[in-house]
Amino acid sequence: MSDTGEHLPASPAGDVPGAEVPERVLADLPEFGPASYAPAPEGTDLVHIAEDYGLFIGGEMVPARSDRAAPTVNPATGETLATFAVGGAEDVDRAVLAAREAYESHWRDTPGSVRARYLYRVARLLQERSREFAVLETLDGGKPIKESRDVDLPLAAAHFFHHAGWADKLDYAFAGAEAHPVGVVGQVIPWNFPLLMAAWKLAPALAAGNTVVLKPAETTPLTALLLTEVLRDADLPPGVVNIVTGDGTTGAATVAHPGVDKVAFTGSTTVGKEIQRTLAGTGRRLTLELGGKAANIIFEDAALDQVTEGIVGGIYFNQGQVCCAGSRLLVQESVADAVISKLRRRMDTLLVGDPLDKNTDIGAINSAVQLRKITELVESGVRQGAELYQPSCALPERGWFFPPTLFCDVSPSHRIAREEIFGPVLSVLTFRTADEAVEKANNTPYGLSAGIWTEKGSRILWMAERMQAGVVWANTFNRFDPASPFGGYRESGFGREGGRQGLLPYLHLQGAQL
Amino acid sequence: MSTAGGGLGVPKTYKMYVGGAFVRSESGRTYPARSAGGDLLAHAVAGSRKDVRDAVRVARGAQAAWAARTAYNRGQILYRVAEVMDSRRAELIRELARATTGSEATADPAGEVDVAIERWVWYAGWCDKYPQVLGGANPVAGPYFNFTVPEPMGVVGIASPDEAPLLGIVSRLAPALVPGNTAVVLAGERHPLVAVTLAEILATSDVPGGVVNVLTGRRAPLVRALAGHGDVDCVDLSGCDPADHDDADVAAEAERLAAETVTRVVHATVGERHWLEAAAQSPYAISAFCEYKTVWHPKGR
Amino acid sequence: MTAKPAGRRRGPVSTVGIGTAGSRVWHVNTVAMRAASVEVSGRAGEHGALPEALVGLPITPTDAVGLTERAAALAKRSIKTTAKGAALTLAVRCMDLTTLEGVDTPGKVLSLCAKALRPEPTDPAVPPVAAVCVYPELVGVAAGALAGTPVRVASVAGSFPAGLGPIGVRLAEIADATSAGADEIDIVLNRSAFLAGRYRQAFDEVAASKEAAGHAHLKVILETGELGSYDAVRKASMLAMAAGADFIKTSTGKIGTSATLPVALCMAEAIRDFADADGRAVGLKVAGGIRTAKQSWQYLVVMAETLGPQWLHPDLFRIGASSLLNDVLLQLDRLGTGRYPRPDKTVV
């Protein structure tokens, strides 16, 4: 008998076909599989990173008046990639003035067809330089190159392309109303999809005729800074987009600036609430895209192999550092064992490691701070009695990594079932009936996304209607598109990004119903 | 007119409307509602924080069933409200005039009532249309069917403006009800009585108890209680006049409280504050009381 | 072997220990299944009903979009250097070098056998392929040429490629090919019966073919391009495995749509579920339309990441192809020399 059968689960000895193949030939068979893939690193030679960066204000890179700077680090190695300026209140003020000047002197009167031209150019330039951006995104943020290459960059370009077409069609977007820009927009974005979030923010704001002050995340400023080259190459007029890098104080100064007519924030619920308080009584507009604790609900009749992929994609995509991650698995009791068994086997094939390797499935955690938070919550899960599973994968010695993690026997009161972990950690709960699934799924202050897996069409619609969530993925998960509005219910924020509904926050509708 | 009772009328007691019943405040307090000339019109109930709590509870309890009715059914129920308003048109005009003559509010009571009835009819007709206008199918780049539907937010708290005591409520309440929200309405503080009469109209039309709850009382504490209530999904602060210093303070504090649970805050836009004009009504006022839910499903064999 | 009387509708199937759905443990007595009798034609009473041998086997639905996306993701695996060498060598070792033309002659088969044994005459490190696959008429020629070598003789049989000859004739053809020296028999699933819902008939025919094949291994071709959906592919996979197939195979290569990565993934998932439930490891053969070395390692990736590296063995994985070998040899040559060779370098 060959050695092949011995690895098989529960295979009765001697029942494997081909036992009489000569040992000599069998012994020559090479190893092939996830464990033996040779490294396939993406080249970094096409990326040029400067030693230090200033701020992009009024169409130029200028030094920060704050005189403050900070390093940005490659989370996969711990090495400093560059130093960037930490904008202070005075810098934010300059940026807002530049945006105001551009808005009032020409941009608000620039015809939509012209704004469209600029946005189309940006989309095309991004497509042309997409590999360069993807590599830089991976270097700066730690996400696997296959995700920055196949998800972040194509979607970022698509957002500009989609919204370019809206710029000269706003009169058709909202029947019976005249659409006007809001003015100067302050946007603060997170580190999990640095360039993509910039695109989600900039594209609709510019299409609607606003000018922008954008504040990238503290740990991932580089692709936004590279984007300034694209904006300049697209001949976007100075001041229409200003990028002020920095830390939390820079973001706070941006949202609090009285010259900002509208604030858009994507990030944690804690900071979102702080911003909502800051803007209270100012009459300035606000949209928030905050945290989540999505339920991914599996019914017994679902396509279990695609379910397995959906669970894996739902929680391990971008190391689980995704606000809409399917972090709570709700599985019908009758298939719980089967689903968990498939899931564990699938987890064993996940490749954790160098984010630049084209085969890496799970890259680096974005920062030491985030890694500590994940570690602490996972420890709480173990302490509170949930059953931990992690595949035995070797983690790189340098950098910040965390293995894909599964918790079974989770009770709804456990911290890992309630708090947003923002890491590759899945908590499994079970249910018996659809009503119980609805109750458990909605048992959270969040309401960003939900997953429903069943082959029964009427149950999908019944469940979807009951999900307190802005995005419902049925028989799929973590799908995004510029034409598809994204945003939360409840403490996951308000306002939508993408599609016609995503234009609303950036427009002032007048003279409705003539 | 009969001379029985010596010609003395029978003045109405103006209570609050909570869960389909007319109730006094648990606090036992009232405040005088006066005409512009200073005459006492009635003692309005001074609702309390606990009254807000009770109203929110019944509004929450009624919400799922209200939203679960068919759009056609909600449309008919709201249209029925307009029918009853029209049948009590004279009473509404008289009440408005009594309260506001000589004040800055409502120069033309008959005009305000007519627009209010017209507006209610207009919004009633939106029930089975707004999802087509506000939502839709999204052409995503992949083998997926993707659609966006507007859904109710849940329980909406509405602070009504003083300057149009009837039309102001109607202009904010009707668009909130269209998508299936339930409401806790704070009547305008200065002219609360017509709101109670509107509540009587709601009570005698087919609107289920708890769907609309009307509280009267001091604006500041009630707005604060509404905005700070964790089970209120949205507060409409149109009743806080941004030009009025005290109102602006109340609104700012309410917004800070709302932030504790990321409660949505809605204000009537500048255009919408021209209550008598057509611009005060639009499907986008309904949109302001909606969440947008987007659903994806693969297309495959 | 001939068909047994239609009156014996049920074979001596005994199932033991069918577990609860929750524990998902099934033990199906496949030996008993293989002895199942053949029903010559479908009966109204059997219409649509799955054979009881399938009861308890997990036939989970398949979402076409999710399956396709997963296959596309696997196809993007970047295979470099040592892994590429391993993949190409494996692809050769798992190849069924095939000729199924009306104009096949002993001479062509002999040269094919020579190539099967030494695919690259100048490089003895290139291993022999797994099997040579021919029509029954030419089995004897191949068996003579390959006797005493590790290369097996495979034969299509059973009214290939439609599989709609009289059952007695089909079984006789199988037995004939086996006695002529075939180590492996490739038959087609009766799609006419399967798509009409006569699952019992389709099942019984496979079981009877297995018996007719005797010591030879039975590969059952599902002809997935004609099944219409991945749900049907999964169901047909389970049916063939439960009926005793040693391999399930995608395609005949005789219709427009042959093997695709999503189909292979779908069948591999069925094989995995069957192994979990039944304990028996069934092989997968992908055939038709596989012409490039890159395609071959994409299939290897699908196998490795779905069933595990232990399935990457000629006992459990085959690629049926005629022109693929040359491209694989060119790639191996490039790996060895670092230069892109001329395409006519390989032996015809």
Coordinates of N, CA and C in Angstrom, one line a residue, chain C residues 173-321:
Chain C
E173 N -18.3 -5.1 -23.4 CA -17.2 -4.3 -23.9 C -16.2 -4.1 -22.8
I174 N -16.7 -3.7 -21.6 CA -15.8 -3.5 -20.4 C -15.0 -4.8 -20.1
A175 N -15.8 -5.9 -20.0 CA -15.1 -7.1 -19.7 C -14.1 -7.5 -20.7
D176 N -14.4 -7.2 -22.0 CA -13.5 -7.5 -23.0 C -12.2 -6.7 -22.9
A177 N -12.4 -5.4 -22.7 CA -11.2 -4.6 -22.6 C -10.3 -5.0 -21.4
T178 N -10.9 -5.4 -20.3 CA -10.2 -5.8 -19.1 C -9.4 -7.1 -19.5
S179 N -10.1 -8.0 -20.1 CA -9.4 -9.3 -20.4 C -8.3 -9.1 -21.4
A180 N -8.4 -8.1 -22.2 CA -7.4 -7.8 -23.2 C -6.2 -7.1 -22.6
G181 N -6.3 -6.8 -21.3 CA -5.1 -6.3 -20.6 C -5.2 -4.8 -20.0
A182 N -6.4 -4.3 -20.1 CA -6.6 -2.9 -19.6 C -6.5 -3.0 -18.0
D183 N -5.8 -2.0 -17.5 CA -5.7 -1.9 -16.0 C -6.8 -1.0 -15.5
E184 N -7.3 -0.2 -16.4 CA -8.2 0.9 -16.0 C -9.3 1.0 -17.1
I185 N -10.5 1.2 -16.7 CA -11.6 1.3 -17.6 C -12.3 2.7 -17.4
D186 N -12.4 3.4 -18.5 CA -13.1 4.7 -18.4 C -14.5 4.6 -19.1
I187 N -15.5 4.6 -18.2 CA -16.9 4.5 -18.8 C -17.6 5.9 -18.6
V188 N -18.7 6.1 -19.3 CA -19.4 7.3 -19.1 C -20.7 7.0 -18.3
L189 N -21.0 8.0 -17.5 CA -22.3 7.9 -16.8 C -23.4 8.0 -17.8
N190 N -24.5 7.3 -17.5 CA -25.7 7.3 -18.4 C -26.4 8.7 -18.1
R191 N -26.0 9.7 -18.8 CA -26.6 11.0 -18.6 C -28.1 11.0 -19.0
S192 N -28.4 10.2 -19.9 CA -29.8 10.1 -20.3 C -30.7 9.7 -19.1
A193 N -30.2 8.7 -18.4 CA -30.9 8.2 -17.2 C -30.8 9.3 -16.1
F194 N -29.6 9.8 -15.9 CA -29.4 10.8 -14.8 C -30.3 12.0 -15.0
L195 N -30.2 12.6 -16.2 CA -30.9 13.9 -16.4 C -32.5 13.6 -16.4
A196 N -32.9 12.4 -16.7 CA -34.3 12.1 -16.7 C -34.8 11.8 -15.3
G197 N -33.8 11.8 -14.4 CA -34.2 11.5 -13.0 C -34.2 10.0 -12.7
R198 N -33.7 9.2 -13.6 CA -33.7 7.7 -13.3 C -32.4 7.4 -12.6
Y199 N -32.2 7.9 -11.4 CA -31.0 7.8 -10.7 C -30.6 6.4 -10.4
R200 N -31.6 5.6 -10.1 CA -31.4 4.2 -9.7 C -30.8 3.5 -10.9
Q201 N -31.3 3.7 -12.1 CA -30.7 3.1 -13.3 C -29.3 3.5 -13.5
A202 N -29.0 4.8 -13.4 CA -27.7 5.3 -13.6 C -26.7 4.7 -12.6
F203 N -27.2 4.6 -11.3 CA -26.4 4.0 -10.2 C -26.1 2.5 -10.5
D204 N -27.2 1.8 -10.8 CA -27.0 0.4 -11.0 C -26.1 0.0 -12.2
E205 N -26.1 0.9 -13.2 CA -25.2 0.6 -14.4 C -23.8 0.8 -14.0
V206 N -23.5 1.8 -13.2 CA -22.1 2.0 -12.7 C -21.7 0.8 -11.9
A207 N -22.6 0.4 -11.0 CA -22.2 -0.7 -10.1 C -21.9 -1.9 -10.9
A208 N -22.8 -2.2 -11.9 CA -22.6 -3.4 -12.8 C -21.3 -3.2 -13.6
S209 N -21.0 -2.0 -14.0 CA -19.7 -1.8 -14.8 C -18.5 -2.1 -13.9
K210 N -18.6 -1.7 -12.6 CA -17.5 -1.9 -11.7 C -17.3 -3.4 -11.6
E211 N -18.4 -4.1 -11.5 CA -18.3 -5.6 -11.4 C -17.7 -6.2 -12.7
A212 N -18.1 -5.7 -13.8 CA -17.7 -6.2 -15.1 C -16.2 -5.9 -15.3
A213 N -15.7 -4.8 -14.7 CA -14.3 -4.4 -14.9 C -13.4 -5.3 -14.1
G214 N -13.9 -6.0 -13.1 CA -13.1 -6.9 -12.3 C -12.0 -6.2 -11.6
H215 N -10.7 -6.7 -11.9 CA -9.6 -6.1 -11.2 C -9.3 -4.7 -11.6
A216 N -9.8 -4.4 -12.8 CA -9.4 -3.0 -13.4 C -10.1 -1.9 -12.6
H217 N -9.4 -0.8 -12.5 CA -10.0 0.3 -11.8 C -11.0 1.0 -12.7
L218 N -12.1 1.4 -12.1 CA -13.2 2.0 -12.9 C -13.2 3.6 -12.8
K219 N -13.1 4.2 -13.9 CA -13.2 5.7 -13.9 C -14.6 6.0 -14.6
V220 N -15.3 6.8 -13.9 CA -16.7 7.1 -14.4 C -16.6 8.6 -14.9
I221 N -16.9 8.7 -16.2 CA -16.9 10.1 -16.8 C -18.3 10.6 -16.6
L222 N -18.4 11.8 -16.0 CA -19.7 12.4 -15.8 C -20.1 13.3 -17.0
E223 N -19.2 13.6 -17.9 CA -19.4 14.5 -19.0 C -20.2 15.8 -18.4
T224 N -19.4 16.5 -17.6 CA -20.0 17.6 -16.8 C -20.5 18.7 -17.7
G225 N -19.9 18.8 -18.9 CA -20.4 19.9 -19.9 C -21.9 19.7 -20.3
E226 N -22.4 18.5 -20.0 CA -23.8 18.2 -20.4 C -24.7 18.2 -19.2
L227 N -24.2 18.4 -18.0 CA -25.1 18.2 -16.8 C -25.9 19.4 -16.5
G228 N -25.4 20.6 -16.9 CA -26.3 21.7 -16.8 C -26.1 22.6 -15.5
S229 N -25.6 22.0 -14.5 CA -25.4 22.8 -13.2 C -24.3 22.1 -12.4
Y230 N -23.8 22.9 -11.5 CA -22.8 22.3 -10.5 C -23.5 21.4 -9.5
D231 N -24.8 21.7 -9.2 CA -25.6 20.9 -8.3 C -25.6 19.5 -8.9
A232 N -25.9 19.4 -10.3 CA -26.0 18.1 -10.9 C -24.6 17.4 -10.9
V233 N -23.5 18.2 -11.1 CA -22.2 17.6 -11.1 C -21.9 17.0 -9.7
R234 N -22.3 17.7 -8.7 CA -22.1 17.2 -7.3 C -22.9 15.9 -7.1
K235 N -24.1 15.9 -7.5 CA -25.0 14.8 -7.4 C -24.5 13.6 -8.1
A236 N -24.1 13.8 -9.4 CA -23.6 12.8 -10.2 C -22.3 12.2 -9.6
S237 N -21.5 13.1 -9.1 CA -20.2 12.6 -8.4 C -20.5 11.7 -7.3
M238 N -21.5 12.0 -6.5 CA -21.8 11.2 -5.3 C -22.4 9.9 -5.8
L239 N -23.2 10.0 -6.8 CA -23.9 8.8 -7.3 C -22.8 7.8 -7.8
A240 N -21.9 8.3 -8.6 CA -20.8 7.4 -9.2 C -20.0 6.8 -8.1
M241 N -19.6 7.7 -7.1 CA -18.7 7.2 -6.0 C -19.4 6.1 -5.2
A242 N -20.7 6.4 -4.9 CA -21.4 5.4 -4.1 C -21.6 4.1 -4.8
A243 N -21.7 4.2 -6.2 CA -21.9 3.0 -7.0 C -20.6 2.2 -7.2
G244 N -19.5 2.8 -6.7 CA -18.2 2.0 -6.7 C -17.1 2.6 -7.6
A245 N -17.3 3.8 -8.2 CA -16.2 4.3 -9.0 C -14.9 4.4 -8.2
D246 N -13.8 4.1 -8.9 CA -12.5 4.3 -8.2 C -12.0 5.8 -8.6
F247 N -12.5 6.3 -9.7 CA -12.2 7.6 -10.1 C -13.5 8.2 -10.6
I248 N -13.6 9.5 -10.5 CA -14.6 10.2 -11.3 C -13.9 11.1 -12.2
K249 N -14.4 11.3 -13.4 CA -13.7 12.0 -14.5 C -14.6 13.0 -15.1
T250 N -14.1 14.1 -15.4 CA -14.9 15.3 -15.9 C -15.6 15.0 -17.2
S251 N -14.8 14.6 -18.2 CA -15.2 14.7 -19.6 C -14.7 13.7 -20.5
T252 N -15.4 13.5 -21.6 CA -14.9 12.6 -22.7 C -13.9 13.3 -23.6
G253 N -13.9 14.6 -23.6 CA -13.1 15.3 -24.6 C -13.8 15.4 -26.0
K254 N -15.0 14.8 -26.1 CA -15.7 14.7 -27.4 C -16.8 15.7 -27.5
I255 N -17.0 16.6 -26.5 CA -18.0 17.7 -26.7 C -17.3 19.0 -26.5
G256 N -18.0 20.1 -26.8 CA -17.4 21.4 -26.7 C -16.8 21.8 -25.4
T257 N -17.6 21.5 -24.3 CA -17.1 21.9 -23.0 C -16.5 20.7 -22.3
S258 N -15.2 20.9 -21.9 CA -14.5 19.8 -21.2 C -14.2 20.2 -19.8
A259 N -13.1 19.8 -19.3 CA -12.8 20.1 -17.9 C -12.6 21.6 -17.7
T260 N -13.1 22.1 -16.6 CA -12.8 23.5 -16.2 C -12.4 23.4 -14.7
L261 N -11.7 24.5 -14.3 CA -11.3 24.5 -12.9 C -12.5 24.4 -11.9
P262 N -13.6 25.2 -12.2 CA -14.7 25.1 -11.2 C -15.3 23.7 -11.1
V263 N -15.4 23.1 -12.3 CA -15.9 21.7 -12.3 C -15.0 20.8 -11.5
A264 N -13.7 20.9 -11.7 CA -12.8 20.1 -11.0 C -12.9 20.3 -9.5
L265 N -13.0 21.6 -9.1 CA -13.2 22.0 -7.7 C -14.4 21.4 -7.1
C266 N -15.5 21.5 -7.9 CA -16.8 20.9 -7.4 C -16.7 19.4 -7.2
M267 N -16.0 18.7 -8.1 CA -15.9 17.3 -8.0 C -14.9 16.9 -6.8
A268 N -13.9 17.7 -6.7 CA -12.9 17.5 -5.6 C -13.6 17.6 -4.2
E269 N -14.5 18.6 -4.2 CA -15.2 18.8 -2.9 C -16.1 17.6 -2.6
A270 N -16.7 17.1 -3.7 CA -17.6 15.9 -3.5 C -16.7 14.7 -3.1
I271 N -15.6 14.6 -3.6 CA -14.7 13.5 -3.3 C -14.3 13.6 -1.8
R272 N -14.0 14.8 -1.4 CA -13.6 15.0 0.0 C -14.8 14.7 1.0
D273 N -16.0 15.1 0.6 CA -17.1 14.8 1.4 C -17.4 13.3 1.5
F274 N -17.2 12.7 0.3 CA -17.4 11.2 0.3 C -16.4 10.5 1.1
A275 N -15.1 10.9 1.0 CA -14.1 10.3 1.9 C -14.4 10.5 3.3
D276 N -14.9 11.7 3.7 CA -15.2 11.9 5.1 C -16.4 11.0 5.6
A277 N -17.3 10.8 4.7 CA -18.5 10.1 5.1 C -18.3 8.6 4.9
D278 N -17.6 8.2 3.9 CA -17.5 6.7 3.6 C -16.2 6.1 4.0
G279 N -15.2 7.0 4.0 CA -13.8 6.5 4.4 C -13.0 6.0 3.1
R280 N -13.6 6.0 2.0 CA -12.9 5.6 0.8 C -12.4 6.8 0.0
A281 N -11.2 6.7 -0.4 CA -10.6 7.8 -1.2 C -10.8 7.5 -2.7
V282 N -11.5 8.4 -3.4 CA -11.8 8.2 -4.8 C -10.9 9.2 -5.5
G283 N -10.5 8.8 -6.7 CA -9.6 9.7 -7.5 C -10.4 10.7 -8.4
L284 N -9.7 11.7 -8.9 CA -10.3 12.6 -9.8 C -9.5 12.6 -11.1
K285 N -10.1 12.5 -12.2 CA -9.5 12.7 -13.5 C -10.1 13.8 -14.3
V286 N -9.2 14.8 -14.6 CA -9.7 15.9 -15.4 C -9.2 15.7 -16.8
A287 N -10.1 15.9 -17.8 CA -9.8 15.6 -19.1 C -10.4 16.5 -20.1
G288 N -9.7 16.7 -21.2 CA -10.3 17.6 -22.3 C -9.9 19.0 -22.1
G289 N -9.3 19.6 -23.1 CA -9.0 21.0 -23.1 C -7.8 21.5 -22.3
I290 N -7.1 20.5 -21.7 CA -6.0 20.9 -20.9 C -4.7 20.8 -21.8
R291 N -4.2 22.0 -22.1 CA -3.2 22.0 -23.1 C -1.9 22.6 -22.7
T292 N -1.9 23.4 -21.6 CA -0.7 24.1 -21.2 C -0.3 23.7 -19.8
A293 N 1.0 23.8 -19.6 CA 1.6 23.5 -18.3 C 1.0 24.3 -17.2
K294 N 0.7 25.5 -17.5 CA 0.1 26.4 -16.5 C -1.3 25.8 -16.1
Q295 N -2.1 25.4 -17.0 CA -3.4 24.8 -16.7 C -3.2 23.6 -15.8
S296 N -2.1 22.8 -16.1 CA -1.9 21.6 -15.3 C -1.6 21.9 -13.9
W297 N -0.8 22.9 -13.6 CA -0.5 23.2 -12.2 C -1.7 23.9 -11.5
Q298 N -2.5 24.5 -12.3 CA -3.8 25.1 -11.7 C -4.6 24.0 -11.1
Y299 N -4.7 22.9 -11.9 CA -5.5 21.7 -11.4 C -4.8 21.1 -10.2
L300 N -3.5 21.1 -10.2 CA -2.8 20.5 -9.1 C -3.0 21.4 -7.8
V301 N -3.1 22.7 -8.0 CA -3.4 23.6 -6.9 C -4.8 23.3 -6.3
V302 N -5.7 23.1 -7.2 CA -7.1 22.8 -6.8 C -7.1 21.5 -6.0
M303 N -6.4 20.5 -6.5 CA -6.3 19.3 -5.7 C -5.7 19.4 -4.4
A304 N -4.5 20.1 -4.4 CA -3.7 20.2 -3.2 C -4.4 21.0 -2.1
E305 N -5.2 22.0 -2.5 CA -5.8 22.9 -1.5 C -7.2 22.4 -1.2
T306 N -7.7 21.5 -1.9 CA -9.1 21.0 -1.6 C -9.0 19.6 -0.9
L307 N -8.2 18.8 -1.5 CA -8.1 17.4 -1.0 C -6.9 17.1 -0.2
G308 N -5.9 18.0 -0.3 CA -4.6 17.8 0.4 C -3.6 17.2 -0.6
P309 N -2.3 17.4 -0.2 CA -1.2 17.0 -1.1 C -1.2 15.5 -1.3
Q310 N -1.8 14.7 -0.3 CA -1.8 13.3 -0.4 C -2.6 12.8 -1.6
W311 N -3.5 13.6 -2.2 CA -4.2 13.3 -3.4 C -3.4 13.5 -4.7
L312 N -2.3 14.1 -4.5 CA -1.5 14.4 -5.7 C -0.6 13.2 -6.0
H313 N -1.2 12.2 -6.5 CA -0.6 10.9 -6.7 C -1.4 10.2 -7.9
P314 N -0.7 9.5 -8.8 CA -1.4 8.9 -9.9 C -2.5 8.0 -9.5
D315 N -2.5 7.5 -8.3 CA -3.6 6.6 -7.8 C -4.8 7.4 -7.6
L316 N -4.7 8.7 -7.4 CA -5.8 9.5 -7.0 C -6.0 10.8 -7.9
F317 N -5.1 11.0 -8.8 CA -5.3 12.1 -9.7 C -4.7 11.8 -11.0
R318 N -5.5 12.2 -12.0 CA -5.1 12.0 -13.4 C -5.5 13.2 -14.2
I319 N -4.6 13.5 -15.2 CA -4.9 14.5 -16.2 C -5.0 13.7 -17.6
G320 N -6.1 13.7 -18.2 CA -6.2 13.1 -19.5 C -6.0 14.1 -20.6
A321 N -5.0 13.9 -21.4 CA -4.6 14.9 -22.4 C -3.8 14.2 -23.5

